[in-house]
XYZ file of C-alpha atoms in Angstrom:
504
model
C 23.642 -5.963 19.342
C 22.756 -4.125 16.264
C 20.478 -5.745 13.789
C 20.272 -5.675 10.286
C 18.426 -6.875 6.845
C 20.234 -6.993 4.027
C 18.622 -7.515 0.652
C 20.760 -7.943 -2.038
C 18.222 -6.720 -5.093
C 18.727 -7.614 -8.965
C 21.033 -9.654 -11.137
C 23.050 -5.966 -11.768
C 21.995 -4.427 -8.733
C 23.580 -4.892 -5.469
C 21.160 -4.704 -2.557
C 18.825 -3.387 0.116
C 19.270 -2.972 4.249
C 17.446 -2.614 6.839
C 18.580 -2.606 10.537
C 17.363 -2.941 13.744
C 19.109 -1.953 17.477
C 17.672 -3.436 20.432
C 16.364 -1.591 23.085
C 19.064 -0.162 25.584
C 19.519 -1.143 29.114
C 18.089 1.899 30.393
C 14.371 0.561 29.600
C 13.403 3.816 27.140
C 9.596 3.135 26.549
C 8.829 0.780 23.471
C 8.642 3.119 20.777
C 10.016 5.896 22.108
C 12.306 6.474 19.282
C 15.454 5.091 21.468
C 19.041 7.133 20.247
C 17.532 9.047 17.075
C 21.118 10.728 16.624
C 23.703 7.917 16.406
C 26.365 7.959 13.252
C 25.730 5.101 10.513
C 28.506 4.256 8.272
C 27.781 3.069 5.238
C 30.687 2.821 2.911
C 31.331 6.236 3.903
C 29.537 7.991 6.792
C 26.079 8.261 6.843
C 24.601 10.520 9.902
C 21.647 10.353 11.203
C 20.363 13.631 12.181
C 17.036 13.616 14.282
C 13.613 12.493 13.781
C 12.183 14.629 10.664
C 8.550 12.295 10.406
C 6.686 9.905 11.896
C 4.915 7.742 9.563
C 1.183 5.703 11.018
C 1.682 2.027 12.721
C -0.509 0.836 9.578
C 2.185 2.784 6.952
C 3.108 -0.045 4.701
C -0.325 -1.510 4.130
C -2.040 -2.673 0.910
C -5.242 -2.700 -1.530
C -7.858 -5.316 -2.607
C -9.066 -4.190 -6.204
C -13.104 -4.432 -6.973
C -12.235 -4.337 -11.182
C -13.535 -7.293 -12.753
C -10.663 -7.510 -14.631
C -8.631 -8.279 -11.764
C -10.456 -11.094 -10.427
C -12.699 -9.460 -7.590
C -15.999 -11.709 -8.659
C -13.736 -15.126 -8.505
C -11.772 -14.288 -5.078
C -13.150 -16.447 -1.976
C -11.775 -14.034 0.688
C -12.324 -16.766 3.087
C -9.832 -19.142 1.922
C -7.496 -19.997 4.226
C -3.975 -19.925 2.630
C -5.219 -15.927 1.859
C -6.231 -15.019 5.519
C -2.877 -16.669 6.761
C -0.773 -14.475 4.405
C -2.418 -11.076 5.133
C -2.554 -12.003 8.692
C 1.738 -12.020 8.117
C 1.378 -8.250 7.243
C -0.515 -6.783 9.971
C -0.770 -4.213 11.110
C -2.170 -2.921 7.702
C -4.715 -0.927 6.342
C -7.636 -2.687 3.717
C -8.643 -0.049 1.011
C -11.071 -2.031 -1.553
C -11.156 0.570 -4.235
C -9.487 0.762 -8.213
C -11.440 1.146 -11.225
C -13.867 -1.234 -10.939
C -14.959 0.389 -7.944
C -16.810 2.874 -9.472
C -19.135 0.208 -12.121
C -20.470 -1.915 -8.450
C -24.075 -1.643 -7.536
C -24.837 -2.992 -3.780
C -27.136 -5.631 -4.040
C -27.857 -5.533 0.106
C -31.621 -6.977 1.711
C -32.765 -3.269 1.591
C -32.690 -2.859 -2.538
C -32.813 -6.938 -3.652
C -33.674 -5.259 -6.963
C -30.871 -2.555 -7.858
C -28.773 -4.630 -9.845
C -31.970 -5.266 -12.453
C -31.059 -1.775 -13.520
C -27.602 -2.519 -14.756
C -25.051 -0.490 -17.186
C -24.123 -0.828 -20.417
C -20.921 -1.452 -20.017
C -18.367 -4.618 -19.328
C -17.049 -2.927 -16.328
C -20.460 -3.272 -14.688
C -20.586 -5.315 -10.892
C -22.973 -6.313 -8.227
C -21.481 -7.588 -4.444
C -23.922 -8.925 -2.976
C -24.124 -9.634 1.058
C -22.663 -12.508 1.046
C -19.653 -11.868 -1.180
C -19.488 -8.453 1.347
C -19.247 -10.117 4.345
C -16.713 -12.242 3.136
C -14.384 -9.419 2.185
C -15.257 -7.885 6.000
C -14.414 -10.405 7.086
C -10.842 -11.062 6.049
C -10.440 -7.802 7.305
C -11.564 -9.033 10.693
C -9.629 -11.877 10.777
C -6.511 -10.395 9.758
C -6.997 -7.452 12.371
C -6.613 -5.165 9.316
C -8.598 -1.452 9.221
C -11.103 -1.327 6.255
C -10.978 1.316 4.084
C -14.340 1.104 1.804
C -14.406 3.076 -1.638
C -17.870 4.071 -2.667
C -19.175 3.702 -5.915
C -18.459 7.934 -7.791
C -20.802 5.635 -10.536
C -18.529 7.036 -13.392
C -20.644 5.870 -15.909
C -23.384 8.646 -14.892
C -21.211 11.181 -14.086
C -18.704 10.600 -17.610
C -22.335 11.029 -18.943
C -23.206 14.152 -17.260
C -19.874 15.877 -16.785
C -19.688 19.483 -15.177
C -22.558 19.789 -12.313
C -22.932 15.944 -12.124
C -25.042 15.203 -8.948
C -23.559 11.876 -7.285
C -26.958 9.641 -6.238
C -26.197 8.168 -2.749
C -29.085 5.965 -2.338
C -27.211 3.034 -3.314
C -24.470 3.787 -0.844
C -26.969 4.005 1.891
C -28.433 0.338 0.970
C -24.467 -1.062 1.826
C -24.551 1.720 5.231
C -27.554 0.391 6.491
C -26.592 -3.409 6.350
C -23.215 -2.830 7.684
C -25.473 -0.834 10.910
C -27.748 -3.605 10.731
C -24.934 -6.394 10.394
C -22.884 -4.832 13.523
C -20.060 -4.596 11.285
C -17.179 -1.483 11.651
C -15.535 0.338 8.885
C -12.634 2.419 10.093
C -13.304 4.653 7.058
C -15.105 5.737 3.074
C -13.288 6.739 0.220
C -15.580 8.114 -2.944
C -14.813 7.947 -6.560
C -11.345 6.184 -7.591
C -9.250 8.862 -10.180
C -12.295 10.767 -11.450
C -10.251 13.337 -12.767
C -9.165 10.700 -15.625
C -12.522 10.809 -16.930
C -11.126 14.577 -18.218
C -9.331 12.489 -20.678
C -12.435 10.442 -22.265
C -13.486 14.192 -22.902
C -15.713 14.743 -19.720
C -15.240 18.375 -18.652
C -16.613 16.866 -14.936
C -14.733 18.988 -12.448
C -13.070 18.592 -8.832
C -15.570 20.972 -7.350
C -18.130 18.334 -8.170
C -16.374 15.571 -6.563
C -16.260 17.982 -3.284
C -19.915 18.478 -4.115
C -19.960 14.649 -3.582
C -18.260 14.350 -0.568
C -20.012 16.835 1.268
C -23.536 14.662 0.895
C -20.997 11.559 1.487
C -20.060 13.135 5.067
C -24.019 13.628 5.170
C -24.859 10.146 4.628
C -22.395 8.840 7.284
C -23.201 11.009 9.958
C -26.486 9.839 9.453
C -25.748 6.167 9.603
C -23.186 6.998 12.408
C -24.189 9.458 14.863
C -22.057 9.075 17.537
C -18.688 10.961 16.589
C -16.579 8.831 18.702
C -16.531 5.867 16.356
C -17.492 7.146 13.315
C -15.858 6.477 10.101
C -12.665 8.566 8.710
C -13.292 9.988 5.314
C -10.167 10.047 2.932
C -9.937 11.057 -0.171
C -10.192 11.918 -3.461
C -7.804 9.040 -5.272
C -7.110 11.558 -8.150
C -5.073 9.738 -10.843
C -2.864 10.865 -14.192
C -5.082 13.184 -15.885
C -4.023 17.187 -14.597
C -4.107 15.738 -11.148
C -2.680 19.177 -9.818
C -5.797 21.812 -10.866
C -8.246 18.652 -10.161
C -6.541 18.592 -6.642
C -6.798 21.978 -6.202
C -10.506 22.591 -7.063
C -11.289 19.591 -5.194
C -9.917 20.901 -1.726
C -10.634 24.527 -2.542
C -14.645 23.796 -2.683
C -14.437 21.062 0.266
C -12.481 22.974 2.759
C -15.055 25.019 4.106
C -17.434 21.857 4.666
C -15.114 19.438 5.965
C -11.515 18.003 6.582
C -10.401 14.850 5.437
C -8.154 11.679 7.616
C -6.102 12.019 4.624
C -5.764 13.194 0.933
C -4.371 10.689 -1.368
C -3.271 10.085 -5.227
C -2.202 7.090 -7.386
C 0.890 6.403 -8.612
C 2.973 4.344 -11.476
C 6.243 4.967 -11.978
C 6.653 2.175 -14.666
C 8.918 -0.159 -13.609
C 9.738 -2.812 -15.854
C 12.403 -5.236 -16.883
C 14.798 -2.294 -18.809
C 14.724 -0.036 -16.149
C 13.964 -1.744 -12.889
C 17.442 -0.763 -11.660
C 17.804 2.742 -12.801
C 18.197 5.655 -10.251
C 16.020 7.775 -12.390
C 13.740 5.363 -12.626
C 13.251 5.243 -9.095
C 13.792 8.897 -9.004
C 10.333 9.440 -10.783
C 8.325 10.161 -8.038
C 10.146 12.973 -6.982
C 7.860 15.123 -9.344
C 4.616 14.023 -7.618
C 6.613 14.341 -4.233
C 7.208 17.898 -5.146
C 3.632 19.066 -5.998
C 1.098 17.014 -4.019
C 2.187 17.521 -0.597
C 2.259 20.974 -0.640
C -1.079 21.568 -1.984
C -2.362 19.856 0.909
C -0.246 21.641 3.100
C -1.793 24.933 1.836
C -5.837 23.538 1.655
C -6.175 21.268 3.868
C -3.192 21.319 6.174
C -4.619 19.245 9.036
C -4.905 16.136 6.622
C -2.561 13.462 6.180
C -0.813 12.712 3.046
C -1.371 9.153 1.630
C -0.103 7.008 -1.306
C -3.499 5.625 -1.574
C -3.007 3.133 -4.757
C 0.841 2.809 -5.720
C 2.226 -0.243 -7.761
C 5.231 -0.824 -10.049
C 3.380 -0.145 -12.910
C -0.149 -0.283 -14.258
C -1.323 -3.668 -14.312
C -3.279 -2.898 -17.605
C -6.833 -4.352 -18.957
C -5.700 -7.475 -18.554
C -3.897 -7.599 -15.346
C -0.334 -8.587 -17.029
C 1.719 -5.258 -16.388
C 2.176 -4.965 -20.469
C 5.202 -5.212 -22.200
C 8.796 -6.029 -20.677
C 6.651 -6.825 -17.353
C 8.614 -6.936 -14.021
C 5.381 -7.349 -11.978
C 5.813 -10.686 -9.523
C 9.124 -11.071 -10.428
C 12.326 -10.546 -7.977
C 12.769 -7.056 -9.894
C 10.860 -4.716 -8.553
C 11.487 -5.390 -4.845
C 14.282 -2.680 -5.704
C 11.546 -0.295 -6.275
C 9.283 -1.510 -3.407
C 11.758 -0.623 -0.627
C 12.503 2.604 -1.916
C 9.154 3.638 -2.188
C 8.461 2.861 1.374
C 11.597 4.452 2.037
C 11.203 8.171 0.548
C 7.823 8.110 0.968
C 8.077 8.268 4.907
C 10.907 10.885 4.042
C 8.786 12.697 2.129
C 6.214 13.167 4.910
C 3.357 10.218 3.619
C 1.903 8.981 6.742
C 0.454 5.810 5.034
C 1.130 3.888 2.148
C -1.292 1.379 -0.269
C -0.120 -0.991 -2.539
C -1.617 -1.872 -5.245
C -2.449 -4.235 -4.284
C -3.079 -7.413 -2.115
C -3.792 -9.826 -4.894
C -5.800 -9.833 -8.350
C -3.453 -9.083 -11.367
C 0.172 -9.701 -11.503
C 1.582 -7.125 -9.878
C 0.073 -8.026 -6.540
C 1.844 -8.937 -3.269
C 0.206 -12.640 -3.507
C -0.295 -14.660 -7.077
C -3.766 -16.950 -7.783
C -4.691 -19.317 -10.166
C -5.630 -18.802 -13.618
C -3.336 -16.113 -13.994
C -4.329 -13.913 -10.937
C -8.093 -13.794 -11.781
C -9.446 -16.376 -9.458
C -9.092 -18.156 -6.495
C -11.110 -21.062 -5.270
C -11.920 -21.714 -1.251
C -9.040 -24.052 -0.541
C -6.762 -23.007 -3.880
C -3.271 -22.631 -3.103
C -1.856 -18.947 -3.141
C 1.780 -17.743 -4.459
C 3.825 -15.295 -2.654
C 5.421 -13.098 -4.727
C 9.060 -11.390 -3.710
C 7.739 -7.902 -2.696
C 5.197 -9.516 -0.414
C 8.920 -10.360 1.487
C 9.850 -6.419 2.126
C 6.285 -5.567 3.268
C 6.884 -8.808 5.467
C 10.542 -7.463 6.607
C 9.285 -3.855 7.188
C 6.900 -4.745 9.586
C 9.402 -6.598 11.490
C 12.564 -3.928 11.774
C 10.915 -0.243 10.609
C 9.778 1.876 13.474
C 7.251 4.663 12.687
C 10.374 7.817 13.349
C 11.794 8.707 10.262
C 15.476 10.087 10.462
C 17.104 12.585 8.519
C 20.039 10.541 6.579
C 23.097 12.322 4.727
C 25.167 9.543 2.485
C 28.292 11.360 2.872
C 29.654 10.390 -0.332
C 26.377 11.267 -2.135
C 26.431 8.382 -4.341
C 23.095 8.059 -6.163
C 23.431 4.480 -6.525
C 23.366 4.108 -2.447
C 20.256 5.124 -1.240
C 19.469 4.907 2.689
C 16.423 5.243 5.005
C 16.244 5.065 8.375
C 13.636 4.990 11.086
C 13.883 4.466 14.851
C 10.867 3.194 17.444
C 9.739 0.014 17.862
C 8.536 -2.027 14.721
C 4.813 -2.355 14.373
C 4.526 -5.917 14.037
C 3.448 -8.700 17.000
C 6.310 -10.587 15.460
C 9.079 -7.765 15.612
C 12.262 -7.848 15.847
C 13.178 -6.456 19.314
C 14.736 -3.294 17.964
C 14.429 0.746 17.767
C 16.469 1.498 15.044
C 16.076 0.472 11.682
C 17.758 1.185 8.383
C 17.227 0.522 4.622
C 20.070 0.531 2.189
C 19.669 -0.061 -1.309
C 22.821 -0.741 -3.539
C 22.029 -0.142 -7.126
C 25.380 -0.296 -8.723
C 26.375 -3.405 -10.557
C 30.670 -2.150 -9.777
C 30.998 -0.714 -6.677
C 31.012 -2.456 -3.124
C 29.393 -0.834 -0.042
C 30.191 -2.190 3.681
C 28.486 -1.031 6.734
C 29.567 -0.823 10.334
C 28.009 1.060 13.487
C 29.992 2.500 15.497
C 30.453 1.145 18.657
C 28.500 -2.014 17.546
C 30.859 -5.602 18.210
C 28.776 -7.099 15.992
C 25.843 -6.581 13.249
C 22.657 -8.836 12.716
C 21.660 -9.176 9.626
C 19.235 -10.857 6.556
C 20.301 -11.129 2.846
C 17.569 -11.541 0.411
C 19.260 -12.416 -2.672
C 16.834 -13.731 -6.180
C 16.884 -17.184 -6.428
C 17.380 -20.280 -8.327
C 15.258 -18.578 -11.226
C 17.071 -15.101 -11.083
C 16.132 -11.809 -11.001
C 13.195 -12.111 -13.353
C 12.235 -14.932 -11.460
C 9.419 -15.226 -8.516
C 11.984 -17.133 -5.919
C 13.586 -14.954 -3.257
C 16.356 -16.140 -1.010
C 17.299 -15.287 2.672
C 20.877 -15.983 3.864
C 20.783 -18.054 1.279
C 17.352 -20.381 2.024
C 14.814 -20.330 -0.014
C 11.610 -18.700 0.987
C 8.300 -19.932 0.701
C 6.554 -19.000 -2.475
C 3.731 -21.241 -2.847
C 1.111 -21.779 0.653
C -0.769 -24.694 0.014
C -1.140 -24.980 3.591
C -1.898 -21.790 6.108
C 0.389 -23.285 8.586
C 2.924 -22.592 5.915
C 3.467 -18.697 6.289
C 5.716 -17.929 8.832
C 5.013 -15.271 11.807
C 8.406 -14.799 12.813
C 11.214 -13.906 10.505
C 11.754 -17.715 8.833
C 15.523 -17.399 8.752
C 17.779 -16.914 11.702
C 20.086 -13.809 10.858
C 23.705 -13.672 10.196
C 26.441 -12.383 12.098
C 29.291 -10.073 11.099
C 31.101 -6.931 12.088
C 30.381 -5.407 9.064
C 28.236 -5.986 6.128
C 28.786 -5.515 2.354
C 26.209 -5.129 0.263
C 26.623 -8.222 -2.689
């Protein structure tokens, strides 16, 4: 029996679907890819022509944000309700990273003293060890990898500009009590969209952030000899400002030194209430698509390309997403699924929302207006949490090569085949995503030879599509854990039955 999830996205949109077949009879290996070259109708026919990618187990993972102005100081990582709904989403990937990143001092046993020093500046942090090993250990507990972004300590090197000389001591105080703690990182980041600085009037170049990374790979080696376990290094979160010549100096000087896991850059495409349904809006990304890939693919071609810190839109000083704000809302699941989708089309290997929780646009809401959260506080779960959820469950790691046959730009389809990467899968190896944007026209779907077609209709709820409720075939899913008990492992909502689908 073929499987399916159907999420019918917006109050003028029509929907999203993903599918699922079963393994056949024949016992093909779990994840071996199954029948990569069946025929999917949709509407019209949509073929499926081969495996084109394969994306990590870990690809639709998320961030946690170190800014101040998105909470980081007033999070208790070890409350409960938290662990219970990131533990729902593994396998993932932990990158702790964003702006604030780059304003934290390490206040560790070896340097009790280095946040005396300070900044002069509001953005300006200390983690201590015990608010650390808190954050570890949510990754532990939630069997997640953790990515750790070094302090670039902007500040300085705004300050100095071209030639700036990055100061690792501090970054050695946090390596030596993770050694000392027995704790493992699966990998360091360094610096979090330097090249913005360019427009504060900084003339600080990419050829110093290499510079950095070199003495980063330095430190690290040090710290951990043995090669076999030692930390990735990925890199260099570039952001808006002339990300393409800051991309290209930056891999140009480190190439010769050393290749990175993966290569990554942020993106916003804006998503808001006016647009959330657009094809051009969603469309957007096709420009950073087109240029960033293929600079790796010429510097650094044995790296993989990562989204490492995409969102709907910027989430602002404030957290709040600005003006005509979708963020939280049913809205931008639309854009969500379609991300994941071309993305792994594209050739990303891994992708990192933006983020976990800590300002509205995350994956999970907290109290006083996503800014803190208490040890035993209750924690929201916002709509998009529900495709990362769903992914996890029906998307194996092959990506296909889809043709719409009627080239509609309103349809949009994505499928992958191998065995989903969650413990709580559904038994399947072939998956699909189809995402209905028009507010006229009807699509159905069939397989052919299927007798019948599983499937799961999200559809907004009782508050709409501008609303934080999300309904499956037509239940209500949770959106408020004030128990962990609460969050479901399995998919909470038995799926429907039907020869063929149509997308509401």
């Amino acid at each position: 029996m073929i499987k399916f999830l159907l999420a019918a996205m917006g109050m003028s949109a029509r929907g999203i679907l993903m599918a699922g077949q079963e393994p056949n009879p024949s016992g093909a290996a779990s994840g071996s890819g199954g029948d990569c070259s069946r025929e999917i109708f949709i509407e019209v026919e949509v073929e499926a022509a081969g495996v084109v990618f394969e994306v990590n187990e870990r690809y639709a993972s998320w961030n946690v944000d170190s800014s101040w102005d998105r909470g980081f100081f007033h999070i208790e990582f070890s409350n409960k309700n938290l662990v219970a709904a990131a533990r729902a989403l593994r396998p993932s990937t932990l990158r702790f990273g964003g702006s604030g990143n780059d304003y934290l001092l390490y206040n560790m046993p070896s340097n009790p003293d280095v946040c005396m020093s300070g900044h002069d500046s509001p953005r300006f942090g200390c983690m201590n060890a015990t608010h650390w090993d808190k954050l570890y250990n949510l990754a532990e507990a939630t069997e997640t990898d953790f990515l750790f972004g070094v302090s670039f300590d902007k500040i300085s090197a705004g300050v100095q500009g071209k030639g700036y000389r990055w100061n690792s001591s501090n970054a050695q105080d946090m390596m030596q009590y993770i050694v000392d703690s027995n704790q493992t990182i699966w990998g360091f980041e360094l610096g979090n969209e330097v090249n913005n600085l360019g427009a504060k009037g900084s003339n600080i170049t990419g050829a110093d952030q290499a510079a950095a990374f070199v003495e980063l790979a330095e430190v690290i080696e040090k710290f951990f000899p043995n090669q076999d376990t030692r930390p990735m290094i990925v890199g260099p979160d570039s952001g808006y400002y002339s990300p393409q010549p800051w991309l290209k100096g930056f891999l140009g000087n480190l190439s010769s030194h050393l290749s990175l896991y993966a290569v990554t850059h942020h993106v916003y495409p804006g998503v808001d209430t006016t647009n959330y349904n657009l094809p051009s809006t969603l469309d957007r990304i096709h420009d950073d698509i087109g240029w960033y890939p293929p600079i790796i693919d010429s510097l650094m071609p044995s790296s993989q390309v990562w989204a490492g810190e995409n969102g709907p839109t910027g989430g602002g000083s404030d957290g709040t997403c600005g003006d005509n704000s979708a963020c939280g809302t049913y809205a931008t699941t639309l854009w969500y699924a379609d991300e994941l989708g071309l993305r792994a089309r594209s050739g990303f290997s891994q992708h990192q929302r933006q983020d976990l929780l800590g300002g509205r646009y995350g994956l999970l809401g907290i109290d006083h207006d996503n800014e803190a959260l208490g040890a035993h506080s209750h924690v929201a779960i916002h709509p998009d949490f529900w495709i990362n959820f769903m992914w996890k469950r029906v998307m194996g790691a092959k990506v296909l090569n889809v043709t719409v046959a009627n080239t509609n730009a309103e349809v949009r389809v994505y499928a992958h085949c191998g065995m989903p990467p969650s413990p709580n899968r559904i038994d399947s190896e072939l998956g699909l995503v189809v995402i209905n944007l028009s507010n006229t026209t009807e699509s159905s779907i069939g397989v052919p030879g299927a007798t019948a077609l599983t499937g799961w209709s999200l559809t907004p709820g009782r508050d709409g599509v501008f609303g934080s409720k999300i309904d499956m075939n037509g239940v209500e899913l949770l959106d408020l854990i004030q128990e962990p008990g609460q969050v479901p492992e399995d998919v909470p909502v038995a799926g429907g039955v039907k020869k063929n689908w149509s997308l509401p």
